[in-house]
mmCIF file of C-alpha atoms in Angstrom:
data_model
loop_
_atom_site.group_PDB
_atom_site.id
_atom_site.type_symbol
_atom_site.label_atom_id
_atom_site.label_comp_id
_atom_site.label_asym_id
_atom_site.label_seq_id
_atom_site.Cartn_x
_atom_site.Cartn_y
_atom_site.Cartn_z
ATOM 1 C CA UNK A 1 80.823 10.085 28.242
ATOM 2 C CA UNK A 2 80.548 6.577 28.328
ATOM 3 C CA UNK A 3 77.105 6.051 29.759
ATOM 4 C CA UNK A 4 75.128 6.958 26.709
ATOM 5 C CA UNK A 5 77.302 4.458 24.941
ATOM 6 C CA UNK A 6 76.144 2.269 27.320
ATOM 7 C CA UNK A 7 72.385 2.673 27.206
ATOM 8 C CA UNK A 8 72.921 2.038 23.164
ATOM 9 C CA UNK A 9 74.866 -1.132 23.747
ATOM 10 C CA UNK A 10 71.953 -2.170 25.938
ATOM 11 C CA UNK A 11 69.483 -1.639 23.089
ATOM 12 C CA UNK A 12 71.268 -3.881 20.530
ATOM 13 C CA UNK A 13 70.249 -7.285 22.685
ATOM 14 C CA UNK A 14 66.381 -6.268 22.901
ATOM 15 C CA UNK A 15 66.375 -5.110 19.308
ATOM 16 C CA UNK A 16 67.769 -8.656 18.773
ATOM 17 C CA UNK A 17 65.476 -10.383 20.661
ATOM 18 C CA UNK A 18 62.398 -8.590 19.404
ATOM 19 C CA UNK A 19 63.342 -9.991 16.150
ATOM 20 C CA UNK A 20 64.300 -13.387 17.165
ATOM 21 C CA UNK A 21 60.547 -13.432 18.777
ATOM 22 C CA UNK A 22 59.274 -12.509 15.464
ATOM 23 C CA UNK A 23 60.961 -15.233 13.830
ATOM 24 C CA UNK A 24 59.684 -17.505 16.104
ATOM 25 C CA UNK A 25 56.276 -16.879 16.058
ATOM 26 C CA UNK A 26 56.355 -17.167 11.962
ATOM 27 C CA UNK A 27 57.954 -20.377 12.744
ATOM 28 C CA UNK A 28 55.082 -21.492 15.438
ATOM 29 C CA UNK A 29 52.552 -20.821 12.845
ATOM 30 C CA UNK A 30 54.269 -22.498 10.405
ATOM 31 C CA UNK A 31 54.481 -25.501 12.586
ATOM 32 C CA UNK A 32 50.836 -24.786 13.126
ATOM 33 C CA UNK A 33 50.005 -24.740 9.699
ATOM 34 C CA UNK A 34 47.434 -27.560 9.336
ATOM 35 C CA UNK A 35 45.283 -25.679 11.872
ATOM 36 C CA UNK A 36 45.084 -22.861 8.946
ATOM 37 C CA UNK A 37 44.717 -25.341 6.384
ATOM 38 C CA UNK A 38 41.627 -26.975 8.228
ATOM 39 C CA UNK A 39 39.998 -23.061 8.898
ATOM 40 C CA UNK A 40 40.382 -22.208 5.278
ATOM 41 C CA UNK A 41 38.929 -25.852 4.197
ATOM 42 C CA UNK A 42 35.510 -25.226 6.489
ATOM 43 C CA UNK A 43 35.448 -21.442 5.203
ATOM 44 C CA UNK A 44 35.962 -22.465 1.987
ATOM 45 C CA UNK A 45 33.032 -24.947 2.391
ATOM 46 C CA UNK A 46 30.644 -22.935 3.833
ATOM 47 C CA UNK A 47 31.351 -19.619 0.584
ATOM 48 C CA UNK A 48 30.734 -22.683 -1.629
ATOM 49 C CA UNK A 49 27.478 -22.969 0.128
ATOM 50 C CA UNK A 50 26.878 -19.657 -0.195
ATOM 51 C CA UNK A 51 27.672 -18.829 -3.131
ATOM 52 C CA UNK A 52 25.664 -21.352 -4.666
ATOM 53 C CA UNK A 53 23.288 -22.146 -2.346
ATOM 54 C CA UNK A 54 21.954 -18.249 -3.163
ATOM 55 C CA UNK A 55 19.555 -17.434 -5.246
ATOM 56 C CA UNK A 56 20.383 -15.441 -8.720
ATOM 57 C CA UNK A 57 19.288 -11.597 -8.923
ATOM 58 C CA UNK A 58 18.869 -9.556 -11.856
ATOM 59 C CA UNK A 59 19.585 -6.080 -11.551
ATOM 60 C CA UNK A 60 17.866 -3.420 -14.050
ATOM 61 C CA UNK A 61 18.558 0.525 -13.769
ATOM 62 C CA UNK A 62 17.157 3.812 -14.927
ATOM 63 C CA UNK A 63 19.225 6.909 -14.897
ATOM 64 C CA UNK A 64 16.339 10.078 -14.392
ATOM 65 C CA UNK A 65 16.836 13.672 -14.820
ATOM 66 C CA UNK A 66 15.159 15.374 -12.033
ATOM 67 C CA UNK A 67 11.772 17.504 -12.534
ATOM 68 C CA UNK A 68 12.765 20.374 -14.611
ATOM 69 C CA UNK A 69 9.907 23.291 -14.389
ATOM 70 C CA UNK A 70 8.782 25.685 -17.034
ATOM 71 C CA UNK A 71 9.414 28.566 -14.457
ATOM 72 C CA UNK A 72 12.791 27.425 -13.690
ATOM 73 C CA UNK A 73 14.550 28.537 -16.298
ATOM 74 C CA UNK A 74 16.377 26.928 -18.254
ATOM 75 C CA UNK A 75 19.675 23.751 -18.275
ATOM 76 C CA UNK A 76 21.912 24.689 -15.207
ATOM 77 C CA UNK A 77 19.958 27.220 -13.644
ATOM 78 C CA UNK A 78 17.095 25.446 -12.971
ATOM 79 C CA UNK A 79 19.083 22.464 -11.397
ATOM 80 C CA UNK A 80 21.399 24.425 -9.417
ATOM 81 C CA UNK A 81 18.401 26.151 -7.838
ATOM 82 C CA UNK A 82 16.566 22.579 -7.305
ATOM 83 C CA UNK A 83 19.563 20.569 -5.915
ATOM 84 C CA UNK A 84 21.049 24.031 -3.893
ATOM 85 C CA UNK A 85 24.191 23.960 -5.115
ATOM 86 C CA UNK A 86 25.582 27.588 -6.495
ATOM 87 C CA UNK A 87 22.231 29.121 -4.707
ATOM 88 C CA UNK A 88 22.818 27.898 -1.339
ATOM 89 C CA UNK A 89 19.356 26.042 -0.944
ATOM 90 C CA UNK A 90 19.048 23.104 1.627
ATOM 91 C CA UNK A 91 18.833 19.778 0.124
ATOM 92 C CA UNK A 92 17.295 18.853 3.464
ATOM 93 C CA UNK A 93 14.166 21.159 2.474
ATOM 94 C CA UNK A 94 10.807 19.156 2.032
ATOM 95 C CA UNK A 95 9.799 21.447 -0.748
ATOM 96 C CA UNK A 96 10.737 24.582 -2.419
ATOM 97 C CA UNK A 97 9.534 27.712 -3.222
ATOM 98 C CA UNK A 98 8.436 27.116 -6.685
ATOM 99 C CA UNK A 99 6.933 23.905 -5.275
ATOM 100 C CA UNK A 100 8.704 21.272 -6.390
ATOM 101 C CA UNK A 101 10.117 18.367 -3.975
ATOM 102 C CA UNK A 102 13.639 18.656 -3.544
ATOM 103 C CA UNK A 103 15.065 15.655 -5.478
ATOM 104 C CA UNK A 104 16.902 14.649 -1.870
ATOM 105 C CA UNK A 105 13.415 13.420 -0.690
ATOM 106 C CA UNK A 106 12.955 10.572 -4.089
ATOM 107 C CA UNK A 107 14.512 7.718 -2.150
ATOM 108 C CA UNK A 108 12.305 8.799 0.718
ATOM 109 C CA UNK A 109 8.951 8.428 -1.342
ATOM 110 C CA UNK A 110 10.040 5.328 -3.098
ATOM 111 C CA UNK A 111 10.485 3.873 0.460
ATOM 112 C CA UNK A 112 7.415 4.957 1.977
ATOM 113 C CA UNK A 113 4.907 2.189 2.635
ATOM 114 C CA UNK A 114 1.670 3.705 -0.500
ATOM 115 C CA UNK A 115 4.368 3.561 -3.147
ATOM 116 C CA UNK A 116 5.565 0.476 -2.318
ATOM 117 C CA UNK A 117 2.147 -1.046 -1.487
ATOM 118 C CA UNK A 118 1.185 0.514 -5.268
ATOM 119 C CA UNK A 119 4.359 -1.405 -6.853
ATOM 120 C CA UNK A 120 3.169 -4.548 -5.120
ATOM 121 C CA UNK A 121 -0.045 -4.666 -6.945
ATOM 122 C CA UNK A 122 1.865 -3.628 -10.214
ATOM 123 C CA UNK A 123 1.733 -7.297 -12.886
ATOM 124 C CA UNK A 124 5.295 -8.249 -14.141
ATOM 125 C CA UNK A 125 6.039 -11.097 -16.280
ATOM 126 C CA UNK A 126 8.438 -13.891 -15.076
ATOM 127 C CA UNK A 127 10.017 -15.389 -18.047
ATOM 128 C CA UNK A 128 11.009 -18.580 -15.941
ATOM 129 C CA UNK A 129 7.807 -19.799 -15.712
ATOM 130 C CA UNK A 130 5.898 -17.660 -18.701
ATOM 131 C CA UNK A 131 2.758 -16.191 -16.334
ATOM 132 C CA UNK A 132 2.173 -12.949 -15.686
ATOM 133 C CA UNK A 133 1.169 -12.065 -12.088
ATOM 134 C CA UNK A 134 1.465 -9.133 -9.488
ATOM 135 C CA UNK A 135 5.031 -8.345 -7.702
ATOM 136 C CA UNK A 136 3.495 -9.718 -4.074
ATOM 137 C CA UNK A 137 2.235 -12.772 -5.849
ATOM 138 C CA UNK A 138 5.361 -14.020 -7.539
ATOM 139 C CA UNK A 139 7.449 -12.768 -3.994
ATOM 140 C CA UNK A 140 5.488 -14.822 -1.924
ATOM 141 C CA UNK A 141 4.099 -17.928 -3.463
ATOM 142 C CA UNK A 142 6.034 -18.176 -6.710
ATOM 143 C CA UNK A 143 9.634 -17.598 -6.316
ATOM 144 C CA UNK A 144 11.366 -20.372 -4.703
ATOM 145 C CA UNK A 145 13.237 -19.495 -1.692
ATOM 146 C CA UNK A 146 17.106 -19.980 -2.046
ATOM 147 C CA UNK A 147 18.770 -23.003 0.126
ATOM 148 C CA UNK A 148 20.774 -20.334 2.092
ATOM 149 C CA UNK A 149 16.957 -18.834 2.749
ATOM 150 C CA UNK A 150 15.515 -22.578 3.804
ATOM 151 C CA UNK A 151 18.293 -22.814 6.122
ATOM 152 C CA UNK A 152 18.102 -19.167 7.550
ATOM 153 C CA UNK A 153 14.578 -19.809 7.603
ATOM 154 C CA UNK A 154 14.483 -23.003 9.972
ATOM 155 C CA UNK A 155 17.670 -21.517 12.035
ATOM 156 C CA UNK A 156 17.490 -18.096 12.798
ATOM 157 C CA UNK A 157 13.678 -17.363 11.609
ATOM 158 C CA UNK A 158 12.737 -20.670 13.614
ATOM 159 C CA UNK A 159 10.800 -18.713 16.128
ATOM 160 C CA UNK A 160 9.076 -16.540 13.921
ATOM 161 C CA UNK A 161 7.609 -19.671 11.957
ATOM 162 C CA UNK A 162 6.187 -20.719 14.694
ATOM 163 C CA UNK A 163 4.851 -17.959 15.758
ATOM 164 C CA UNK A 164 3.269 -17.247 12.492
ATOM 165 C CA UNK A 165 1.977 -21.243 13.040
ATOM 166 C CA UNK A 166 0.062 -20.335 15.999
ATOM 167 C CA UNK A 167 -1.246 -17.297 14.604
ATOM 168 C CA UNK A 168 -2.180 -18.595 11.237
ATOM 169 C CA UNK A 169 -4.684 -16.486 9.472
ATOM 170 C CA UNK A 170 -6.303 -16.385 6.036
ATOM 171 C CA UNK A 171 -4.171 -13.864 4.025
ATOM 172 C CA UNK A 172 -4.951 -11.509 1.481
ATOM 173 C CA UNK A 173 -3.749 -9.930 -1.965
ATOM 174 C CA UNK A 174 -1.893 -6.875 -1.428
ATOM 175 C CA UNK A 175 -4.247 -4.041 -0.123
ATOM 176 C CA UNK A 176 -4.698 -1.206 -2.204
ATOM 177 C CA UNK A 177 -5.022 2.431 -0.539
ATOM 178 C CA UNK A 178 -8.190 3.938 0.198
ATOM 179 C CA UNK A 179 -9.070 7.416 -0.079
ATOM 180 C CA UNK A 180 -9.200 8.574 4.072
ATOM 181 C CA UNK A 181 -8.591 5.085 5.397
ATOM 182 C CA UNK A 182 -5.636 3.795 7.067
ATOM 183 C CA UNK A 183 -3.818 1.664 5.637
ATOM 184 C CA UNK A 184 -3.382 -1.769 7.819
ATOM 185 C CA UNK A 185 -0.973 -4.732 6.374
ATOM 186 C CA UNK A 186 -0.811 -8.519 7.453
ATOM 187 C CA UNK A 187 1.969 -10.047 8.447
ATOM 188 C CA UNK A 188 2.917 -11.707 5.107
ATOM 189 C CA UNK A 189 2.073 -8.041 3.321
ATOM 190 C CA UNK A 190 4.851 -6.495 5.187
ATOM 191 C CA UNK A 191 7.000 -8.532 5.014
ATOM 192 C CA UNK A 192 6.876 -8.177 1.484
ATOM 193 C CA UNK A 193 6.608 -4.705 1.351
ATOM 194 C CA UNK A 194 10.507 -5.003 3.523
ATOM 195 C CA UNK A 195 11.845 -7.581 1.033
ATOM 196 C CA UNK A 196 10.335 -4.854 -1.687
ATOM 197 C CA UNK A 197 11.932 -1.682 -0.413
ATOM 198 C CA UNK A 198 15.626 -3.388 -0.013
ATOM 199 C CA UNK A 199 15.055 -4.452 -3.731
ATOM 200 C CA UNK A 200 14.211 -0.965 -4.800
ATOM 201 C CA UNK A 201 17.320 2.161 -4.616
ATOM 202 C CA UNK A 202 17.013 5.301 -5.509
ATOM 203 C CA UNK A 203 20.870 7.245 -5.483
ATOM 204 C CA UNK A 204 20.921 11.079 -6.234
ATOM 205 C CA UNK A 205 23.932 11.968 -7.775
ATOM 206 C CA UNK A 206 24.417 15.792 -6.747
ATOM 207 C CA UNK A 207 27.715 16.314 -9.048
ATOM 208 C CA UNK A 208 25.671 14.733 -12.417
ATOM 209 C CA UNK A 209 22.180 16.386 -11.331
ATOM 210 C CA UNK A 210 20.689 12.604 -11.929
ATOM 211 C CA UNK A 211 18.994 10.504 -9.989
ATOM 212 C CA UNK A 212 19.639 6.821 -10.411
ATOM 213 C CA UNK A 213 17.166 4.047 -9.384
ATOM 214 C CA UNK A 214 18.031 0.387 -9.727
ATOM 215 C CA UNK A 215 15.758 -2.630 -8.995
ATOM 216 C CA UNK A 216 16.569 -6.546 -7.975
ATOM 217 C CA UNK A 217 14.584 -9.150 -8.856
ATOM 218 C CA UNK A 218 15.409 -13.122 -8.951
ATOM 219 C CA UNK A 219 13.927 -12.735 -13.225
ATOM 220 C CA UNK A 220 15.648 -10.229 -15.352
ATOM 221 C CA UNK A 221 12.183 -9.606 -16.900
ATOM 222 C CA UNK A 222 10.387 -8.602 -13.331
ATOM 223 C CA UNK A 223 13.472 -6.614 -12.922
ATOM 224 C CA UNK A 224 13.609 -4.292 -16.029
ATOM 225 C CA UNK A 225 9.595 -4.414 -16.180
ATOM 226 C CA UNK A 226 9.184 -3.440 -11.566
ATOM 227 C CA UNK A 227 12.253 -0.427 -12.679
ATOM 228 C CA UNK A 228 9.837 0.892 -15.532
ATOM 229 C CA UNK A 229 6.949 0.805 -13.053
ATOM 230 C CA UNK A 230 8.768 2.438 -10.057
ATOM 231 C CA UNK A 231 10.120 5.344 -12.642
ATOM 232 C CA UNK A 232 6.329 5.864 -13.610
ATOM 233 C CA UNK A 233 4.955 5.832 -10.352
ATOM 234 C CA UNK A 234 7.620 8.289 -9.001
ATOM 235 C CA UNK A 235 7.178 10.763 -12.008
ATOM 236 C CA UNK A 236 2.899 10.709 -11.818
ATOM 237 C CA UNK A 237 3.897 11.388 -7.708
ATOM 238 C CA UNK A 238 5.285 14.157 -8.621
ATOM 239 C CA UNK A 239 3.647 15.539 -11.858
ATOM 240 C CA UNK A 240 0.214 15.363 -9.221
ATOM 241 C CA UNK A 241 2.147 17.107 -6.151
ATOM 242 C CA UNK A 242 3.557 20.049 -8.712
ATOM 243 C CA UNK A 243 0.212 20.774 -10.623
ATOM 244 C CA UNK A 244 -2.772 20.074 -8.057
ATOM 245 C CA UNK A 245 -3.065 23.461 -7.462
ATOM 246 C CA UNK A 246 -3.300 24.372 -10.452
ATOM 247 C CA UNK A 247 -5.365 21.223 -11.213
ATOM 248 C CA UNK A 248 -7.919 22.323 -8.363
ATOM 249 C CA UNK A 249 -8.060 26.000 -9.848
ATOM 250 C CA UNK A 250 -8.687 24.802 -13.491
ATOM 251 C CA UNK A 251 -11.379 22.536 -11.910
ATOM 252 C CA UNK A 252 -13.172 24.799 -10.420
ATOM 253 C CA UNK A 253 -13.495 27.463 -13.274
ATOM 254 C CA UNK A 254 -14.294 24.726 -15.505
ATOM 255 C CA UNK A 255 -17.003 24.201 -13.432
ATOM 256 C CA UNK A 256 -18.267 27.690 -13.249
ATOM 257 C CA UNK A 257 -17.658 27.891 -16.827
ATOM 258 C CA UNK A 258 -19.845 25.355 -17.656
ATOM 259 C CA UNK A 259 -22.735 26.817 -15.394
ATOM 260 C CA UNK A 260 -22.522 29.717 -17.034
ATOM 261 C CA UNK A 261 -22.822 28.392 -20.519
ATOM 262 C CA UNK A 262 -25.899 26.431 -19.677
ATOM 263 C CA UNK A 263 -27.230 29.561 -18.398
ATOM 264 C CA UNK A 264 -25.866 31.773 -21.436
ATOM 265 C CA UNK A 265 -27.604 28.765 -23.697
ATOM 266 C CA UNK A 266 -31.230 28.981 -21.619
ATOM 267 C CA UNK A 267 -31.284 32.714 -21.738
ATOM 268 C CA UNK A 268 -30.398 32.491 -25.104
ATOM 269 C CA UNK A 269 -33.208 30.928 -26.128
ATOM 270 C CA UNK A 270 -35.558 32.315 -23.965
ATOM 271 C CA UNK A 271 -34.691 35.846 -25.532
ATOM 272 C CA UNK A 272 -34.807 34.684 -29.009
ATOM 273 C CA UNK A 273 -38.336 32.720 -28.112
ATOM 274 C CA UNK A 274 -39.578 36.061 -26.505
ATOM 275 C CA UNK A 275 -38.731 37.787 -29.597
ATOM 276 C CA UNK A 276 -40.465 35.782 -31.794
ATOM 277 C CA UNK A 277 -43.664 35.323 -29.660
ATOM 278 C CA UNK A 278 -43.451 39.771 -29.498
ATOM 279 C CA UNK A 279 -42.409 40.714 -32.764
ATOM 280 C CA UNK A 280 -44.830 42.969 -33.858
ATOM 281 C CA UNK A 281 -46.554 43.850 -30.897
ATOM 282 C CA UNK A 282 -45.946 47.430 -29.202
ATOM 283 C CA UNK A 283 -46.410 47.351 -25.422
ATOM 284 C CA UNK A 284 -44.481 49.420 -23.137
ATOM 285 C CA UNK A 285 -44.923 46.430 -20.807
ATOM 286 C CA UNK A 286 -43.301 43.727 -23.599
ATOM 287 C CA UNK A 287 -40.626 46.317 -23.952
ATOM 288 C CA UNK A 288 -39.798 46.484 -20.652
ATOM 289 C CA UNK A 289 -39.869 42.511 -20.337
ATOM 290 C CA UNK A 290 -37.809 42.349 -23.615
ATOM 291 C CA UNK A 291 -35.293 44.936 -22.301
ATOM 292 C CA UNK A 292 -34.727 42.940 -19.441
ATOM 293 C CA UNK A 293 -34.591 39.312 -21.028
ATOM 294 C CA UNK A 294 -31.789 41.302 -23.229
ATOM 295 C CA UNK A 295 -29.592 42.364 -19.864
ATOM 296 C CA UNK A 296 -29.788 39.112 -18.157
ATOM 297 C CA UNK A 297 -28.403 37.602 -21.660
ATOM 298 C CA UNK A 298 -25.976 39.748 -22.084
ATOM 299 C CA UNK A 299 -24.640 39.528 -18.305
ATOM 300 C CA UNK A 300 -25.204 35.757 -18.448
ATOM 301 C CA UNK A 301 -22.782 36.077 -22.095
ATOM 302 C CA UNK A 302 -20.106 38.615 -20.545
ATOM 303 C CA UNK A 303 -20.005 35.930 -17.569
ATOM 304 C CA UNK A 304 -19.399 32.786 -20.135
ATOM 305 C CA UNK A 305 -16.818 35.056 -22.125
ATOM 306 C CA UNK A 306 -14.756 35.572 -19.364
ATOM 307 C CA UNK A 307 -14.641 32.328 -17.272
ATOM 308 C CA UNK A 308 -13.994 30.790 -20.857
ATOM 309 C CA UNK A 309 -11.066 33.205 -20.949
ATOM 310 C CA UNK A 310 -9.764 32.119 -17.472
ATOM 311 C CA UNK A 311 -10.525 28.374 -17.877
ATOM 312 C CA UNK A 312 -8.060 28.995 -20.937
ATOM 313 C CA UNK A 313 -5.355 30.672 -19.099
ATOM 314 C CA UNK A 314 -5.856 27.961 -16.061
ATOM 315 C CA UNK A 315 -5.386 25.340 -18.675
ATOM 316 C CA UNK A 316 -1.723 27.492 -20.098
ATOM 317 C CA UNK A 317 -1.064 27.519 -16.197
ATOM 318 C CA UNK A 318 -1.343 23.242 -15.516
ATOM 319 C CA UNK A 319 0.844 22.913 -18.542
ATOM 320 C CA UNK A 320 3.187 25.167 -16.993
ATOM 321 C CA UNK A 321 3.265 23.650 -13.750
ATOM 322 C CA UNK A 322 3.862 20.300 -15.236
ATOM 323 C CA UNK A 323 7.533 19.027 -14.742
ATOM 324 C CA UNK A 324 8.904 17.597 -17.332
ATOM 325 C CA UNK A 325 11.099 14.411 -16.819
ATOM 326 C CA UNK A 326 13.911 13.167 -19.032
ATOM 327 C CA UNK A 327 15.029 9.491 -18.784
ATOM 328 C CA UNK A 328 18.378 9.094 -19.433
ATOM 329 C CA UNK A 329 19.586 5.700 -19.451
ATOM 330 C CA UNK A 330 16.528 3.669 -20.364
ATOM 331 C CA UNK A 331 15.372 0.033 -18.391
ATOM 332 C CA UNK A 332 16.779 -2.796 -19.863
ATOM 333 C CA UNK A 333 16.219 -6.658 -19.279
ATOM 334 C CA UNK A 334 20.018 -7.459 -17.462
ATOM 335 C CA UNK A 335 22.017 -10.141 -19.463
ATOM 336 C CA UNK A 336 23.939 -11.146 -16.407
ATOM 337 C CA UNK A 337 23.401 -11.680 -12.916
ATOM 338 C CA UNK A 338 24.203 -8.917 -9.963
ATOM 339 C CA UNK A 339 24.017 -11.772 -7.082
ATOM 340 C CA UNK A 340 25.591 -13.771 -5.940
ATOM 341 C CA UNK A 341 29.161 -12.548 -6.917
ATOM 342 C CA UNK A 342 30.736 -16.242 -6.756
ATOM 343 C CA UNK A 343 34.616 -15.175 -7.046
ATOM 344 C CA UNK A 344 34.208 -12.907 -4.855
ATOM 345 C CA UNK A 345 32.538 -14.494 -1.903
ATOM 346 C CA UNK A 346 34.902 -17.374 -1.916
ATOM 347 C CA UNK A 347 38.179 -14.824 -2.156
ATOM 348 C CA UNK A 348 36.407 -13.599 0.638
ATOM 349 C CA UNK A 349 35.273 -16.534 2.840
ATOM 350 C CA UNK A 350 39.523 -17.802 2.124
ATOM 351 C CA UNK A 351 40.774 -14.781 3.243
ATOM 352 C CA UNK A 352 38.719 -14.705 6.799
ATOM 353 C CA UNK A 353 39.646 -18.640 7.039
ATOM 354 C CA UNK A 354 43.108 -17.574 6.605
ATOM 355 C CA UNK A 355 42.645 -14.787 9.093
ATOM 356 C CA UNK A 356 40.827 -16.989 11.898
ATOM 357 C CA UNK A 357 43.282 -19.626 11.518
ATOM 358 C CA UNK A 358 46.464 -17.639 12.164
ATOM 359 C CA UNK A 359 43.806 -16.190 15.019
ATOM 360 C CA UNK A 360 43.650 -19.176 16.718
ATOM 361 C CA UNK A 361 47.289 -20.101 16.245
ATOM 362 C CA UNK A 362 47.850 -17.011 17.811
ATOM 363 C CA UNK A 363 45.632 -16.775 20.507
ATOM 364 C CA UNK A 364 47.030 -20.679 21.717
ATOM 365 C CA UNK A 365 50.619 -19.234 21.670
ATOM 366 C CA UNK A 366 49.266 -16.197 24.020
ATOM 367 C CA UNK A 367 47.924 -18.670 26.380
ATOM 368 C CA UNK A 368 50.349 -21.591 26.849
ATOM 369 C CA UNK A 369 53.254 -18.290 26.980
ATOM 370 C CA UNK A 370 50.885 -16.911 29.830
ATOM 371 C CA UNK A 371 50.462 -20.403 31.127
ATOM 372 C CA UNK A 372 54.285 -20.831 31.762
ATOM 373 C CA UNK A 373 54.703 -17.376 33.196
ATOM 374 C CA UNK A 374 52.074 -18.273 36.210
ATOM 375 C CA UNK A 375 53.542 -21.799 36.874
ATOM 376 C CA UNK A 376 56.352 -21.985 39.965
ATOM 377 C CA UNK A 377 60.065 -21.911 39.250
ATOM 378 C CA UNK A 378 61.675 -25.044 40.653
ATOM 379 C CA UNK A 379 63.962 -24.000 43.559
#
């Protein structure tokens, strides 16, 4: 009976000591403090540096509501069935069955190196130094580098300057796409085209049926001006990808329609020129020519009528097959700046000085404890 008395009795002391230890170490970083004061000084320096040693962005946004199809059907339907929510689609699908591109796969043309190598070549205006010029020309000669990107630049990206040094070449303006050609970019070019694509985001919003794409750019004019491009660039994309076959079908009976029309037009002519020239002669010979001037007309007519009536339905059919697009939230030039979030980056850069200096405190307690443990006892 009394041994489990005694195993709690035992308890109270460690208990006791645990706390005592606790105490302590509060009271050895305490003692310690100036170590913390001198982490949270240097921290402190360097978010100062950051935060405004950065260069400003602007960020502008467009809210889009997704390609909505004449065949569809209408509001809810429609965008349940394209985003595969009530009907069980995959969003993961490349395209769907009415031939649309699932919505999940915007981001993923956005990104892809012709769109952004098309945005590059799109002119913005850059109301800090009132010129208009293309998005590759104001990235890489016009827009000053930050002094966060001057230091990064002759730290970390050190080598690569002097690689590029010994490599030097003659570049060029931002290539534009060739019909059947590969596309091939310098060095400079794609490195632009990587600062482009982490400047552009494209965020589908599955609950709202939206899509949301933002843009970042160090003016607020480029900004709201690159968004406005990007939105038209996506929405011709995909306007072309929904109606080229129905483009390619109207084409080609256009084609045939006119063909037959010149034909209708020369036989019509012919037959009324025959007539005239025959009028009042009686030949069973000129009748027989006559009556068969008459049947190539009228085939060559009944031909025109009815690849003008299918050129009109394949013209009803590409307006069909056009998506239509609905812009929610409009671009705007931003008032305020997205980056660099001052406040925040030096609450930030004090907390982890904070947190490394009661690190090192810490860690120098661990080792002079373990120190004493390994030296000899005296006898």
């Amino acid at each position: 009976m009394n041994e489990p008395i005694k195993k709690n009795n035992e308890l109270a002391p460690k208990q006791a000591t645990d706390e005592i230890d606790l105490i302590e170490v509060f009271k050895k970083i305490w003692a310690e403090r100036k170590i913390i004061y001198r982490t949270v000084a240097i921290f402190l320096v360097l978010g100062i540096m950051v935060a405004f040693g950065s260069s400003s962005e602007y960020k502008s946004e467009v809210v889009l509501l997704p390609e909505i199809s004449n065949q569809n059907g209408s509001g809810m339907s429609g965008l349940l069935q394209q985003f595969g929510g009530l009907s069980g689609l995959n969003l993961n699908a490349a395209a769907q069955s009415n031939g649309t591109i699932n919505p999940a796969l915007y981001p993923t043309i956005i990104e892809s190196t012709p769109f952004i190598v098309r945005i590059m070549n799109q002119k913005v205006y850059i109301s800090k130094y009132n010129v208009t010029t293309s998005v590759y020309t104001y990235l890489k000669d016009i827009n000053p580098p930050s002094l966060i990107g001057i230091i990064a630049g002759y730290t970390v990206g050190l080598p690569g300057k002097l690689i590029g040094a010994l490599h030097k070449k003659k570049e060029m303006p931002a290539p534009a796409q060739k019909a059947n050609c590969p596309l091939k970019l310098t060095p400079d070019q794609e490195s632009i085209a990587n600062n482009l694509k982490g400047r552009i985001k494209a965020v589908l919003d599955e609950t709202a049926g939206t899509i949301k794409i933002d843009v970042e750019m160090p003016d607020p004019y480029a900004a709201a001006q690159l968004t406005d491009s990007v939105v038209n660039d996506l929405t011709q994309y995909l306007v072309s990808y929904r109606v080229q076959k129905a483009q390619a079908d109207y084409d080609f009976i256009k084609a045939r329609q006119e063909e037959a029309e010149r034909k209708y037009l020369s036989l019509q002519n012919r037959s009324a020129g025959f007539q005239d020239a025959n009028r009042d002669v009686i030949s069973a010979a000129v009748l027989s020519t006559g009556t068969k001037i008459t049947n190539e007309y009228n085939l060559a007519f009944n031909l025109y009528n009815t690849l003008s009536q299918q050129l009109e339905q394949a013209r009803l059919k590409v307006q069909q097959e056009t998506p239509v697009f609905k812009v929610l939230n409009p671009a705007e030039v931003p008032l305020k700046k997205s980056k660099p979030k001052r406040s925040l980056i030096l609450a930030a850069m004090i907390f982890l000085g904070l947190f490394v200096g009661v690190g090192i405190i810490t860690g120098k307690m661990i080792y002079q404890n373990a120190k004493t443990k390994n030296e000899p006892q005296a006898a």
